[in-house]
Each structure stands twice: as C-alpha cells, then as structure tokens.
Short mmCIF file of C-alpha atoms (C1' of nucleotides) in Angstrom, two decimals:
data_model
loop_
_atom_site.label_atom_id
_atom_site.label_comp_id
_atom_site.label_asym_id
_atom_site.label_seq_id
_atom_site.Cartn_x
_atom_site.Cartn_y
_atom_site.Cartn_z
CA MET A 1 -32.25 10.56 -0.55
CA ASP A 2 -30.07 7.73 -1.47
CA SER A 3 -28.95 6.67 -4.86
CA PRO A 4 -31.83 6.23 -6.94
CA VAL A 5 -30.42 3.90 -9.34
CA THR A 6 -29.12 1.46 -6.42
CA THR A 7 -32.11 -0.73 -7.25
CA ARG A 8 -30.98 -3.80 -5.83
CA LEU A 9 -31.91 -5.05 -2.23
CA SER A 10 -29.66 -8.14 -2.84
CA GLU A 11 -26.58 -5.93 -3.15
CA GLN A 12 -27.23 -3.84 -0.09
CA LEU A 13 -28.06 -6.92 2.03
CA ARG A 14 -24.66 -8.40 0.60
CA GLU A 15 -22.92 -5.46 1.61
CA LYS A 16 -24.50 -5.42 5.25
CA ILE A 17 -23.86 -9.08 5.72
CA GLU A 18 -20.42 -9.07 4.64
CA GLU A 19 -19.68 -6.15 6.93
CA SER A 20 -21.02 -8.11 9.66
CA ILE A 21 -18.53 -10.89 8.83
CA VAL A 22 -15.46 -8.67 8.22
CA THR A 23 -15.90 -6.57 11.35
CA GLY A 24 -16.18 -10.04 13.06
CA ALA A 25 -19.82 -9.50 14.54
CA TYR A 26 -20.65 -12.62 12.59
CA ALA A 27 -17.65 -14.94 13.84
CA PRO A 28 -16.40 -17.89 11.90
CA GLY A 29 -18.71 -20.81 12.33
CA THR A 30 -21.99 -18.56 12.72
CA ARG A 31 -24.96 -20.12 11.48
CA LEU A 32 -26.87 -18.06 8.98
CA GLU A 33 -30.38 -18.91 8.20
CA GLU A 34 -32.36 -17.27 5.51
CA ILE A 35 -35.62 -16.89 7.21
CA ASP A 36 -33.83 -15.10 10.24
CA LEU A 37 -31.90 -12.78 8.02
CA ALA A 38 -34.97 -11.88 5.96
CA GLU A 39 -37.16 -11.01 9.20
CA MET A 40 -34.07 -9.10 10.58
CA HIS A 41 -33.72 -6.93 7.51
CA GLY A 42 -37.57 -6.99 6.77
CA VAL A 43 -37.30 -8.36 3.46
CA SER A 44 -38.40 -11.85 1.86
CA ARG A 45 -36.09 -14.77 1.42
CA THR A 46 -35.24 -14.09 -2.24
CA PRO A 47 -32.96 -11.19 -1.76
CA ILE A 48 -31.50 -12.57 1.34
CA ARG A 49 -30.92 -15.73 -0.60
CA GLU A 50 -29.11 -13.55 -3.46
CA ALA A 51 -26.86 -11.98 -1.24
CA LEU A 52 -25.71 -15.21 0.46
CA ILE A 53 -25.13 -16.68 -3.00
CA GLN A 54 -22.69 -13.95 -3.61
CA LEU A 55 -21.05 -14.25 -0.44
CA GLU A 56 -20.66 -17.76 -1.09
CA ALA A 57 -19.13 -17.24 -4.34
CA VAL A 58 -16.19 -15.12 -2.99
CA GLY A 59 -15.65 -17.61 -0.05
CA PHE A 60 -17.16 -15.67 3.05
CA ILE A 61 -19.75 -18.31 3.54
CA SER A 62 -20.09 -21.74 2.72
CA LYS A 63 -23.44 -23.98 2.53
CA ARG A 64 -23.52 -27.43 4.34
CA PRO A 65 -25.71 -30.06 2.67
CA ARG A 66 -28.43 -29.67 5.20
CA LYS A 67 -27.16 -27.44 7.72
CA GLY A 68 -27.76 -24.15 6.13
CA TRP A 69 -25.30 -21.15 5.53
CA GLU A 70 -22.13 -20.81 7.70
CA VAL A 71 -19.63 -18.18 8.15
CA THR A 72 -16.28 -19.89 6.83
CA ALA A 73 -13.96 -20.63 9.66
CA ILE A 74 -10.60 -20.54 7.70
CA PRO A 75 -8.33 -23.24 9.33
CA ALA A 76 -4.76 -21.67 10.56
CA PRO A 77 -2.90 -23.66 7.79
CA ARG A 78 -4.99 -22.38 5.11
CA LEU A 79 -4.94 -18.67 6.67
CA CYS A 80 -1.03 -18.99 6.52
CA GLU A 81 -1.45 -19.79 2.66
CA MET A 82 -3.64 -16.74 2.38
CA PHE A 83 -1.07 -14.54 3.95
CA ASP A 84 1.52 -15.92 1.67
CA VAL A 85 -0.27 -15.06 -1.44
CA MET A 86 -1.41 -11.51 0.33
CA ALA A 87 2.42 -11.12 0.86
CA GLU A 88 3.04 -11.81 -2.80
CA MET A 89 0.50 -9.55 -4.06
CA GLU A 90 1.66 -6.58 -1.71
CA ALA A 91 5.24 -7.36 -2.78
CA MET A 92 4.00 -6.78 -6.55
CA CYS A 93 2.18 -3.56 -5.57
CA GLY A 94 5.20 -2.43 -3.89
CA ARG A 95 7.47 -2.92 -6.94
CA LEU A 96 5.00 -1.45 -9.27
CA ALA A 97 4.36 1.53 -6.87
CA ALA A 98 8.30 2.23 -6.72
CA ARG A 99 8.27 2.46 -10.56
CA ARG A 100 5.06 4.35 -11.02
CA ALA A 101 3.99 6.25 -7.92
CA THR A 102 3.51 9.85 -9.01
CA ASP A 103 4.75 12.79 -6.52
CA VAL A 104 1.26 12.82 -5.34
CA GLU A 105 0.98 9.26 -4.39
CA GLN A 106 4.44 9.28 -2.83
CA ARG A 107 3.65 12.04 -0.60
CA ARG A 108 0.30 10.38 0.41
CA ILE A 109 2.10 7.19 1.29
CA ARG A 110 4.54 9.31 3.25
CA LEU A 111 1.83 11.29 5.03
CA THR A 112 0.01 8.32 5.98
CA HIS A 113 3.15 6.71 7.29
CA GLN A 114 3.69 9.90 9.43
CA ALA A 115 0.14 9.70 10.83
CA CYS A 116 0.95 6.07 11.77
CA GLN A 117 3.96 7.35 13.76
CA ARG A 118 1.75 9.67 15.84
CA ALA A 119 -0.67 6.70 16.64
CA LYS A 120 2.28 4.73 17.56
CA GLU A 121 3.64 7.53 19.93
CA ALA A 122 0.20 8.05 21.32
CA ASN A 123 0.36 4.38 21.79
CA ASP A 124 -3.12 4.07 20.08
CA PRO A 125 -3.29 0.62 18.71
CA ALA A 126 -6.74 1.05 17.23
CA GLU A 127 -5.72 4.22 15.51
CA TYR A 128 -2.63 2.49 14.29
CA TYR A 129 -4.56 -0.25 12.90
CA ARG A 130 -6.81 2.02 11.01
CA LEU A 131 -3.97 3.98 9.55
CA ASN A 132 -2.13 0.67 8.82
CA GLU A 133 -4.77 -0.26 6.54
CA VAL A 134 -4.89 3.24 4.79
CA PHE A 135 -1.15 3.03 4.41
CA HIS A 136 -1.32 -0.28 2.57
CA LEU A 137 -4.27 0.66 0.44
CA ALA A 138 -2.16 3.67 -0.62
CA ILE A 139 0.76 1.42 -1.86
CA TYR A 140 -1.97 -0.59 -3.81
CA ASP A 141 -3.23 2.57 -5.48
CA ALA A 142 0.26 3.63 -6.38
CA SER A 143 0.69 0.39 -8.41
CA HIS A 144 -1.53 1.63 -11.04
CA ASN A 145 -2.78 -1.49 -11.81
CA ALA A 146 -6.50 -1.52 -11.20
CA PHE A 147 -6.92 -5.17 -11.44
CA LEU A 148 -4.20 -5.68 -8.83
CA ILE A 149 -5.81 -3.22 -6.56
CA GLU A 150 -8.98 -4.93 -6.78
CA GLN A 151 -7.53 -8.39 -6.04
CA ALA A 152 -5.18 -7.07 -3.21
CA SER A 153 -8.06 -4.89 -1.49
CA ALA A 154 -10.51 -8.18 -1.83
CA LEU A 155 -7.93 -10.50 -0.01
CA HIS A 156 -7.00 -7.84 2.62
CA ARG A 157 -10.63 -7.31 3.44
CA ARG A 158 -11.08 -11.03 3.55
CA LEU A 159 -8.11 -11.37 6.07
CA ARG A 160 -9.09 -8.30 7.92
CA PRO A 161 -10.85 -10.14 10.99
CA TYR A 162 -7.48 -12.13 11.38
CA ARG A 163 -5.15 -9.34 10.79
CA ARG A 164 -6.78 -7.29 13.60
CA LEU A 165 -5.46 -9.96 16.07
CA GLN A 166 -2.04 -9.81 15.08
CA LEU A 167 -1.71 -6.31 16.43
CA ARG A 168 -2.16 -7.76 19.79
CA VAL A 169 1.03 -9.42 19.65
CA ARG A 170 3.62 -7.87 21.88
CA ASN A 171 5.58 -5.01 20.28
CA ARG A 172 4.02 -5.58 16.87
CA MET A 173 3.08 -1.88 16.40
CA HIS A 174 6.80 -0.96 16.83
CA THR A 175 8.20 -3.50 14.53
CA SER A 176 5.40 -2.78 11.96
CA PHE A 177 6.30 0.96 11.92
CA ASN A 178 9.84 0.19 11.38
CA GLU A 179 9.19 -1.96 8.52
CA HIS A 180 6.93 0.67 6.96
CA GLU A 181 9.72 3.22 7.14
CA ALA A 182 12.05 1.00 5.15
CA ILE A 183 9.40 0.45 2.67
CA VAL A 184 8.65 3.96 2.38
CA GLN A 185 12.17 4.81 1.51
CA ALA A 186 12.41 2.14 -1.02
CA ILE A 187 9.38 3.22 -2.94
CA GLU A 188 10.74 6.85 -2.66
CA ALA A 189 14.04 5.93 -3.95
CA GLY A 190 12.30 3.90 -6.94
CA GLN A 191 13.83 0.67 -5.69
CA GLY A 192 11.08 -1.94 -6.91
CA ASP A 193 12.75 -5.00 -5.96
CA VAL A 194 13.94 -3.66 -2.49
CA ALA A 195 10.25 -2.35 -1.74
CA SER A 196 8.95 -5.79 -3.16
CA ASP A 197 11.30 -8.06 -0.65
CA LEU A 198 10.36 -5.61 2.08
CA LEU A 199 6.53 -5.83 1.60
CA ARG A 200 6.55 -9.60 1.15
CA ALA A 201 8.66 -9.99 4.46
CA HIS A 202 6.31 -7.34 6.26
CA VAL A 203 3.10 -9.37 5.28
CA VAL A 204 3.95 -12.78 5.56
CA VAL A 205 3.20 -14.84 8.53
CA GLN A 206 6.39 -16.60 9.90
CA GLY A 207 7.77 -18.32 12.85
CA GLU A 208 6.52 -17.24 16.23
CA ARG A 209 3.80 -14.98 14.63
CA PHE A 210 2.21 -18.17 13.29
CA THR A 211 1.89 -19.59 16.68
CA ASP A 212 0.32 -16.33 17.82
CA LEU A 213 -2.05 -16.59 15.08
CA VAL A 214 -3.16 -20.08 15.70
CA SER A 215 -3.53 -19.26 19.40
CA SER A 216 -5.56 -16.04 18.81
CA LEU A 217 -7.76 -18.13 16.20
CA GLU A 218 -9.27 -19.77 19.09
CA SER A 219 -10.54 -16.76 20.67
CA LEU A 220 -12.71 -16.17 17.52
CA VAL A 221 -14.76 -19.18 17.29
CA SER A 222 -17.74 -20.44 19.39
CA PRO A 223 -17.50 -18.83 22.94
CA LYS A 224 -19.39 -21.56 24.18
CA LEU A 225 -16.35 -23.54 24.00
CA SER A 226 -14.76 -21.67 26.74
CA VAL A 227 -17.91 -21.74 28.83
CA VAL A 228 -17.42 -25.75 28.75
CA ALA A 229 -13.80 -25.48 29.11
CA MET B 1 -25.83 -42.32 -11.63
CA ASP B 2 -24.29 -38.94 -10.79
CA SER B 3 -23.63 -37.83 -7.46
CA PRO B 4 -27.08 -38.04 -5.39
CA VAL B 5 -26.41 -35.09 -3.30
CA THR B 6 -25.47 -32.70 -6.14
CA THR B 7 -29.12 -31.28 -5.67
CA ARG B 8 -28.16 -27.95 -6.95
CA LEU B 9 -29.57 -26.77 -10.30
CA SER B 10 -27.98 -23.47 -9.89
CA GLU B 11 -24.47 -24.95 -9.59
CA GLN B 12 -24.79 -27.12 -12.55
CA LEU B 13 -26.25 -24.17 -14.41
CA ARG B 14 -23.36 -22.15 -13.43
CA GLU B 15 -20.96 -24.53 -14.71
CA LYS B 16 -22.66 -24.88 -17.93
CA ILE B 17 -22.80 -21.18 -18.57
CA GLU B 18 -19.30 -20.67 -17.36
CA GLU B 19 -18.19 -23.28 -19.67
CA SER B 20 -19.98 -21.53 -22.50
CA ILE B 21 -18.19 -18.39 -21.74
CA VAL B 22 -14.68 -19.77 -21.13
CA THR B 23 -14.79 -21.64 -24.49
CA GLY B 24 -15.77 -18.58 -26.21
CA ALA B 25 -19.13 -19.87 -27.16
CA TYR B 26 -20.60 -16.81 -25.41
CA ALA B 27 -18.35 -14.16 -26.70
CA PRO B 28 -17.78 -11.05 -24.78
CA GLY B 29 -20.61 -8.63 -25.16
CA THR B 30 -23.12 -11.27 -25.45
CA ARG B 31 -26.47 -10.67 -23.84
CA LEU B 32 -27.87 -13.27 -21.63
CA GLU B 33 -31.59 -13.15 -20.91
CA GLU B 34 -33.03 -14.86 -17.97
CA ILE B 35 -36.02 -16.09 -19.52
CA ASP B 36 -34.32 -17.45 -22.73
CA LEU B 37 -31.74 -19.24 -20.64
CA ALA B 38 -34.44 -20.69 -18.47
CA GLU B 39 -36.30 -21.90 -21.49
CA MET B 40 -33.16 -23.25 -23.17
CA HIS B 41 -32.16 -25.35 -20.12
CA GLY B 42 -35.87 -26.21 -19.22
CA VAL B 43 -35.87 -24.69 -15.80
CA SER B 44 -37.32 -21.65 -14.23
CA ARG B 45 -35.94 -18.37 -13.97
CA THR B 46 -34.97 -18.67 -10.42
CA PRO B 47 -32.02 -21.36 -10.65
CA ILE B 48 -31.00 -19.44 -13.80
CA ARG B 49 -30.84 -16.12 -11.82
CA GLU B 50 -29.00 -17.87 -8.96
CA ALA B 51 -26.35 -19.09 -11.59
CA LEU B 52 -25.88 -15.56 -13.07
CA ILE B 53 -25.40 -14.06 -9.80
CA GLN B 54 -22.51 -16.37 -9.07
CA LEU B 55 -20.93 -15.62 -12.40
CA GLU B 56 -21.18 -12.00 -11.68
CA ALA B 57 -19.72 -12.10 -8.41
CA VAL B 58 -16.64 -13.78 -10.06
CA GLY B 59 -16.56 -11.24 -12.86
CA PHE B 60 -17.62 -13.39 -15.95
CA ILE B 61 -20.78 -11.46 -16.34
CA SER B 62 -22.09 -7.95 -15.31
CA LYS B 63 -25.31 -6.44 -15.01
CA ARG B 64 -26.33 -3.26 -16.82
CA PRO B 65 -29.09 -0.93 -15.23
CA ARG B 66 -31.98 -2.16 -17.39
CA LYS B 67 -30.06 -3.92 -19.90
CA GLY B 68 -29.90 -7.35 -18.38
CA TRP B 69 -26.99 -9.46 -18.12
CA GLU B 70 -23.81 -9.15 -20.49
CA VAL B 71 -20.77 -11.31 -20.86
CA THR B 72 -18.02 -9.00 -19.60
CA ALA B 73 -15.80 -7.64 -22.30
CA ILE B 74 -12.52 -7.12 -20.71
CA PRO B 75 -10.82 -4.06 -22.35
CA ALA B 76 -7.19 -4.65 -23.69
CA PRO B 77 -5.67 -2.48 -21.07
CA ARG B 78 -7.44 -4.29 -18.25
CA LEU B 79 -6.39 -7.64 -19.89
CA CYS B 80 -2.74 -6.64 -19.74
CA GLU B 81 -3.05 -5.77 -16.14
CA MET B 82 -4.52 -9.18 -15.60
CA PHE B 83 -1.79 -10.85 -17.37
CA ASP B 84 0.59 -8.88 -15.23
CA VAL B 85 -1.17 -10.16 -11.92
CA MET B 86 -1.36 -13.74 -13.55
CA ALA B 87 2.45 -13.65 -14.41
CA GLU B 88 3.33 -12.59 -10.75
CA MET B 89 1.08 -15.44 -9.40
CA GLU B 90 2.70 -17.96 -11.77
CA ALA B 91 6.13 -16.72 -10.55
CA MET B 92 5.16 -17.55 -6.94
CA CYS B 93 3.94 -20.84 -7.89
CA GLY B 94 7.15 -21.41 -9.52
CA ARG B 95 9.24 -20.26 -6.66
CA LEU B 96 7.40 -22.55 -4.27
CA ALA B 97 7.49 -25.31 -6.81
CA ALA B 98 11.33 -25.16 -7.07
CA ARG B 99 11.42 -25.41 -3.18
CA ARG B 100 8.69 -27.80 -2.66
CA ALA B 101 7.96 -30.09 -5.66
CA THR B 102 8.21 -33.72 -4.65
CA ASP B 103 9.92 -36.47 -7.08
CA VAL B 104 6.73 -37.40 -8.31
CA GLU B 105 5.62 -33.73 -9.10
CA GLN B 106 8.93 -33.04 -10.71
CA ARG B 107 8.61 -36.03 -12.85
CA ARG B 108 5.12 -35.03 -13.86
CA ILE B 109 6.10 -31.52 -14.89
CA ARG B 110 8.83 -33.02 -17.01
CA LEU B 111 6.46 -35.51 -18.72
CA THR B 112 3.94 -32.93 -19.44
CA HIS B 113 6.94 -30.90 -20.85
CA GLN B 114 7.86 -33.68 -22.89
CA ALA B 115 4.26 -34.15 -24.29
CA CYS B 116 4.40 -30.74 -25.26
CA GLN B 117 7.43 -31.27 -27.28
CA ARG B 118 5.54 -34.07 -29.07
CA ALA B 119 2.77 -31.79 -29.94
CA LYS B 120 5.15 -29.07 -31.07
CA GLU B 121 6.99 -31.42 -33.21
CA ALA B 122 3.87 -32.74 -34.77
CA ASN B 123 2.93 -29.07 -35.36
CA ASP B 124 -0.34 -29.45 -33.70
CA PRO B 125 -1.06 -26.15 -31.87
CA ALA B 126 -4.33 -27.24 -30.63
CA GLU B 127 -2.84 -30.21 -28.73
CA TYR B 128 0.16 -27.93 -27.59
CA TYR B 129 -2.53 -25.40 -26.20
CA ARG B 130 -4.36 -28.25 -24.26
CA LEU B 131 -0.94 -29.62 -22.74
CA ASN B 132 0.44 -26.19 -22.13
CA GLU B 133 -2.66 -25.69 -19.64
CA VAL B 134 -1.74 -29.18 -18.19
CA PHE B 135 1.89 -28.02 -17.72
CA HIS B 136 1.10 -24.92 -15.87
CA LEU B 137 -1.43 -26.27 -13.70
CA ALA B 138 1.10 -29.06 -12.77
CA ILE B 139 3.37 -26.19 -11.75
CA TYR B 140 0.69 -24.70 -9.45
CA ASP B 141 -0.10 -27.84 -7.79
CA ALA B 142 3.59 -28.37 -7.11
CA SER B 143 3.52 -25.10 -5.04
CA HIS B 144 1.70 -26.92 -2.27
CA ASN B 145 -0.36 -23.93 -1.50
CA ALA B 146 -4.08 -24.81 -2.08
CA PHE B 147 -5.22 -21.08 -1.67
CA LEU B 148 -2.81 -20.17 -4.34
CA ILE B 149 -3.62 -22.89 -6.45
CA GLU B 150 -7.27 -22.11 -6.22
CA GLN B 151 -6.55 -18.33 -7.07
CA ALA B 152 -3.93 -19.18 -9.94
CA SER B 153 -6.49 -21.54 -11.52
CA ALA B 154 -9.35 -19.10 -11.41
CA LEU B 155 -7.42 -16.55 -13.10
CA HIS B 156 -5.86 -18.94 -15.68
CA ARG B 157 -9.68 -20.19 -16.38
CA ARG B 158 -10.78 -16.45 -16.47
CA LEU B 159 -7.90 -15.41 -19.12
CA ARG B 160 -8.60 -18.64 -21.14
CA PRO B 161 -10.44 -17.50 -23.97
CA TYR B 162 -7.81 -14.65 -24.37
CA ARG B 163 -4.85 -16.88 -23.95
CA ARG B 164 -5.94 -19.07 -26.77
CA LEU B 165 -5.48 -16.35 -29.21
CA GLN B 166 -1.81 -15.70 -28.28
CA LEU B 167 -0.75 -19.09 -29.79
CA ARG B 168 -1.94 -17.83 -33.12
CA VAL B 169 0.94 -15.54 -32.98
CA ARG B 170 3.76 -16.59 -35.22
CA ASN B 171 6.34 -18.99 -33.82
CA ARG B 172 4.82 -18.54 -30.32
CA MET B 173 4.60 -22.27 -29.91
CA HIS B 174 8.47 -22.67 -30.35
CA THR B 175 9.30 -19.92 -28.28
CA SER B 176 7.00 -21.07 -25.60
CA PHE B 177 8.37 -24.33 -25.73
CA ASN B 178 11.85 -23.20 -25.23
CA GLU B 179 10.81 -21.04 -22.28
CA HIS B 180 9.29 -24.21 -20.60
CA GLU B 181 12.31 -25.96 -20.95
CA ALA B 182 14.37 -23.30 -18.88
CA ILE B 183 11.37 -23.29 -16.22
CA VAL B 184 11.58 -27.06 -15.83
CA GLN B 185 15.34 -27.06 -15.54
CA ALA B 186 14.92 -24.16 -12.69
CA ILE B 187 12.48 -26.07 -10.73
CA GLU B 188 14.36 -29.31 -11.20
CA ALA B 189 17.57 -27.48 -9.70
CA GLY B 190 15.44 -26.04 -6.85
CA GLN B 191 16.28 -22.39 -8.24
CA GLY B 192 13.15 -20.68 -6.76
CA ASP B 193 14.21 -17.24 -7.96
CA VAL B 194 15.21 -18.28 -11.19
CA ALA B 195 12.01 -20.36 -11.99
CA SER B 196 9.96 -17.23 -10.61
CA ASP B 197 11.81 -14.84 -12.90
CA LEU B 198 11.42 -17.13 -15.86
CA LEU B 199 7.80 -17.77 -15.32
CA ARG B 200 7.10 -14.10 -14.82
CA ALA B 201 8.49 -13.24 -18.15
CA HIS B 202 6.90 -16.16 -19.93
CA VAL B 203 3.32 -15.26 -18.84
CA VAL B 204 3.40 -11.49 -18.86
CA VAL B 205 2.14 -9.47 -21.94
CA GLN B 206 4.85 -7.27 -23.55
CA GLY B 207 5.99 -5.24 -26.29
CA GLU B 208 4.75 -6.40 -29.67
CA ARG B 209 2.63 -9.34 -28.02
CA PHE B 210 0.43 -6.45 -26.66
CA THR B 211 -0.43 -5.22 -30.07
CA ASP B 212 -1.16 -8.68 -31.01
CA LEU B 213 -3.43 -9.11 -28.12
CA VAL B 214 -5.17 -5.83 -28.97
CA SER B 215 -5.71 -6.71 -32.62
CA SER B 216 -6.86 -10.38 -31.78
CA LEU B 217 -9.42 -8.86 -29.19
CA GLU B 218 -11.48 -7.45 -32.24
CA SER B 219 -11.93 -10.92 -33.73
CA LEU B 220 -13.88 -11.88 -30.48
CA VAL B 221 -16.37 -9.06 -30.00
CA SER B 222 -19.49 -8.50 -32.18
CA PRO B 223 -19.07 -9.67 -35.71
CA LYS B 224 -21.56 -6.93 -36.99
CA LEU B 225 -18.70 -4.49 -36.51
CA SER B 226 -16.73 -6.27 -39.30
CA VAL B 227 -19.94 -6.15 -41.60
CA VAL B 228 -20.18 -2.55 -41.30
CA ALA B 229 -16.48 -1.80 -41.45
"C1'" DG C 1 -42.72 14.65 -42.94
"C1'" DA C 2 -40.81 14.97 -38.37
"C1'" DT C 3 -41.31 15.21 -33.52
"C1'" DT C 4 -43.69 14.32 -29.22
"C1'" DC C 5 -46.52 12.25 -26.48
"C1'" DT C 6 -48.65 8.15 -24.93
"C1'" DT C 7 -49.42 3.23 -24.87
"C1'" DT C 8 -47.72 -1.18 -24.90
"C1'" DT C 9 -44.43 -4.75 -24.43
"C1'" DT C 10 -40.65 -6.55 -22.42
"C1'" DG C 11 -37.70 -7.65 -18.49
"C1'" DT C 12 -36.22 -7.45 -13.65
"C1'" DG C 13 -36.79 -7.47 -8.68
"C1'" DT C 14 -39.12 -8.98 -4.83
"C1'" DA C 15 -42.75 -11.99 -2.68
"C1'" DT C 16 -44.83 -15.93 -2.03
"C1'" DA C 17 -46.27 -20.73 -2.77
"C1'" DC C 18 -45.25 -25.43 -3.14
"C1'" DA C 19 -42.78 -29.89 -2.88
"C1'" DG C 20 -39.54 -32.83 -1.41
"C1'" DA C 21 -35.96 -34.22 1.88
"C1'" DA C 22 -33.62 -34.52 5.99
"C1'" DA C 23 -33.30 -34.11 10.89
"C1'" DA C 24 -35.56 -34.36 15.32
"C1'" DC C 25 -38.80 -36.07 18.67
"C1'" DT C 26 -42.24 -39.29 20.11
"C1'" DG C 27 -43.95 -43.65 20.69
"C1'" DA C 28 -43.69 -48.37 20.98
"C1'" DC C 29 -41.61 -52.77 21.13
"C1'" DT C 30 -37.70 -55.73 22.81
"C1'" DA D 1 -34.06 -48.47 29.50
"C1'" DG D 2 -32.29 -48.53 25.12
"C1'" DT D 3 -33.12 -48.87 20.28
"C1'" DC D 4 -35.71 -48.54 16.04
"C1'" DA D 5 -39.44 -46.98 13.35
"C1'" DG D 6 -42.88 -43.70 12.33
"C1'" DT D 7 -44.59 -39.06 12.17
"C1'" DT D 8 -43.98 -34.39 12.34
"C1'" DT D 9 -41.70 -30.25 11.62
"C1'" DT D 10 -38.35 -27.42 9.58
"C1'" DC D 11 -35.96 -25.87 5.91
"C1'" DT D 12 -34.20 -25.73 1.32
"C1'" DG D 13 -34.79 -25.61 -3.82
"C1'" DT D 14 -37.47 -24.54 -7.44
"C1'" DA D 15 -41.84 -22.43 -9.62
"C1'" DT D 16 -44.78 -18.77 -10.24
"C1'" DA D 17 -46.93 -14.64 -9.77
"C1'" DC D 18 -46.98 -9.59 -9.31
"C1'" DA D 19 -45.31 -4.90 -9.44
"C1'" DC D 20 -42.48 -1.34 -11.23
"C1'" DA D 21 -39.83 0.96 -14.67
"C1'" DA D 22 -37.86 1.61 -18.99
"C1'" DA D 23 -37.52 1.19 -23.56
"C1'" DA D 24 -39.69 1.04 -28.00
"C1'" DA D 25 -43.21 1.51 -31.06
"C1'" DG D 26 -47.14 3.85 -32.61
"C1'" DA D 27 -50.33 7.56 -33.03
"C1'" DA D 28 -51.30 12.42 -33.38
"C1'" DT D 29 -50.19 16.94 -33.97
"C1'" DC D 30 -47.57 20.63 -35.63
#
DNA sequence: GATTCTTTTTGTGTATACAGAAAACTGACT
DNA sequence: AGTCAGTTTTCTGTATACACAAAAAGAATC
C-alpha cells in the first residue's frame, strides 16, 4: 500500500511530530515526553527518541537537562533575526529568479499571483495565506539553486506558525498583494536587483509589524497564563 | 574536570565524528558502520546511532537503503550552489557589520586582517588559512544577528573541507588578502552595500575557480580510482 | 565452466531491560 | 508550622537482544 522501502518508523514519526509543531498543534513550550509519544503512536521509545533527536538537530525542539523535550519557543528578538535572514534568502531567490526563470516558471508565478488576487477579492484570508506560500515557493523554485531552495523552504517552514499570525494584521492582505504585484513585474522584466530589494522589504519585519508580532506571540504560548490573568 | 552535566555520550560522539568529517579524516564517500564506530569508541551502538542521526539531519552523512551510513559526497554543481548561498550570507553579514560593528569589533577585524598579512608575507598558507577563518567569523559576529551567525558558521563549517582546497590555487592567498583589505575598509567606513558586494564577490565560486574546484574534488574521493586510472 | 538457487552472514531497525540521577513527596524534628 | 532529610518514583541515557531483509558466497545443475 504505502511505499515499501519507507522502512523507517523514526522518519515517519519525525514528519508527524514536526507537522504538529508547524501547524501549531504543539505550541511553543509544549512538553514532549518520550513515553507518552510512544504510547500515542503505538511504538516503543526508540524510534520516538530518534525522531526527537532529528527535530532537535534542526532546532524545532530542545532538551532541558532533566525536564524532557520542549517545543522551542522562539523569543521575539530572535524571531526578528530569523525574519531578517529569511528576507535575505528570499531576496536572493528573487534576484536569481529574475535572471533564470523559464517562461513556464514565470507563468506559474504570475498565475499563482492571480489566484492570490481572487482570494483577496473574495476576502478569504485562509486561502490567501495558502496561496501566498505557493507564490513564495514558486519564486524559490525559479532560482534554480537546489540548495537555496532547500534552505529557504526549511526556514519558511520553521517560521510558518509565526507568519500565520502576521496576516491577522489589519490590511496586511492588501499590502501584501500590492507588494507581490511589483515583485512579479520585476521578475518578468528580468530586473534582479529590483526583485531582490522588493522581496527583502516584503519579508522583513519592521516597525509596527514588530509590535504586532510580539503581541501575537503571546497568543501562542501556554493558554493557562490567560486563565491566571 | 570537564563539565559534569555534559552527560550525553551521543553529543560528544557527534562532535568527534563531525570533526573527522570536517577535517577530512573521513573523506566524502567513506562508509560508516555503527558496530565499527561503537567498538572504536568503546560504547554500544545506541549513542553512536544517535550521533549519526544528528549528523544526517544536518546533511553531513546520508543513509543508503541497505548500505549503511556514508559521508555525503557533495557533487560539484551543488557545491557551487552552496558557495553561492554562502556568498549571500557573508554579504548580509558584511552589510550588517558595516552598520553595527562596535569599535572593539572593528578593531578585532582589522587586527585579524593584519595577522593575515603577516602570514601572507611569511608565505605560510596553513596559518593564513586558519586566520582567514577567524577573519570571516569576526565579520559574522559583528553582524549582531545571532541566528545569522549560527547559520553562516554552520555553512562555513560544512564547506570547510572544500574551502581548504581553494587555497592551493595559484596566488589565491594574495588575491584573497587584497579583497580582505577592501572589505575591511568598507566596514570601517560604514558602507554596508559596498561591504556586501565585496564579500559576495569574494566568496562566490566563479569562472576558472570553478574548474579548479571540480578538479580538486577528485583528490578528495576514493583514492582507488586513481589506482585504476 | 557458467548460471541459478539456496544458505549463510552481516547489518539495520525496533523493542526491552537496566542503571543512575534528579525531582517530588513524606515524615520527623526543631 | 516550617524546614530539612530521607525515601520513593519517574525519567533519561545506554546496553543488549531479537527479527527481518538484503547481499554475498557456495553448491548444484545444466
């Protein structure tokens, strides 16, 4: 039924757990106990442990001396740093995409952008959010640098639970769309430096958006706090 | 004597094995067998396995279906992609460093550069190679972006066995030094964009250096090939 | 002599067992 | 009643054992 050579419980478990983190099911700060996870997935501790070790190596979780594993809660300042790096990587993708994108890839970017427009006009933030990811990934792909694509995608995924919050910001969807339009034009015109600068500005977290980010961070972590307060 | 809470054989083992890869003791393509490594280090398979899993997560080794673990041999085209990304990250470090470096950090960069000069004039490539790393790391630090520093350092380390080969290229030490001088000046002058562009050009693998890289790659992998040929 | 089938060996993936340490709880003493 | 000490429990790190699968080697047959 499923792939026969996918022998590797620990890999499948890593994907499952990572998915739970990325989607926010396991919020930052959540404790992960090996035995619980093992029972939950009906396996022994060993493959669970191996999955957790992989997740730790990529920074998704961290191990506290005697406290078990914990979903990494990224502090706001570090999150800004990560968005800065993300911005730079996207800028690089954009520069390369403007130089290297094939006709098919250009068309794919433009089409995804138009789909974003429909989602915007339908005032459907969820759909816009989904298409926004497709849009950015399309630009990554057009860079024709496999390593860059991997790195950018990984960081994109890492930041996913935090980016989702950004769209709640007032008018973000419209602003985002307008920025996309300019980016697409720059790529189509082959203007690498322009696309690069636009993408950097588009992704980076500046000014008031930083405050939004910080405040929305609080809605992610331990809900019990809100009960106390 | 050593840190008492460093209980974690797998961590120590990961560092040891990674060191062997980075220094080139384990050349690309080398087979790593769990039992051999376990005996070699006087431990059981479990911590070895955990160490290998971590190394796989970062891309140092990869697992072949039924062939065990193998030190990842990076193909030349991918290596170029990685150097391109490295160049972009260094460029970003330089741009930030020019804006943010403290007096102490500027002085540290300049001093390391002067040490490079002494190594160059003493015609000591090994020492120059070592100081070159210190120089670049000093620029990373001056960027004041902890995440960027981590990422850049990790990629730098990843590329280390390949960068070493580059210095064998004729006159590379002198060219490198001159480029460093311009970079230092740009950072001291606070010219972020200039530092950025210079660093990108300094790190990237272009033109004839690509050919050098490809040919030097062959000296890394399985020596039996040269016996056959 | 070559090819194919069978058997053996080797190596990985998962489970389980065991030891040691830290944290929590309980009891006693001040 | 509070604090300190001792005991118990829980959890982690490491070792070992077992099963399954693939590759290699050897034997038999064509």
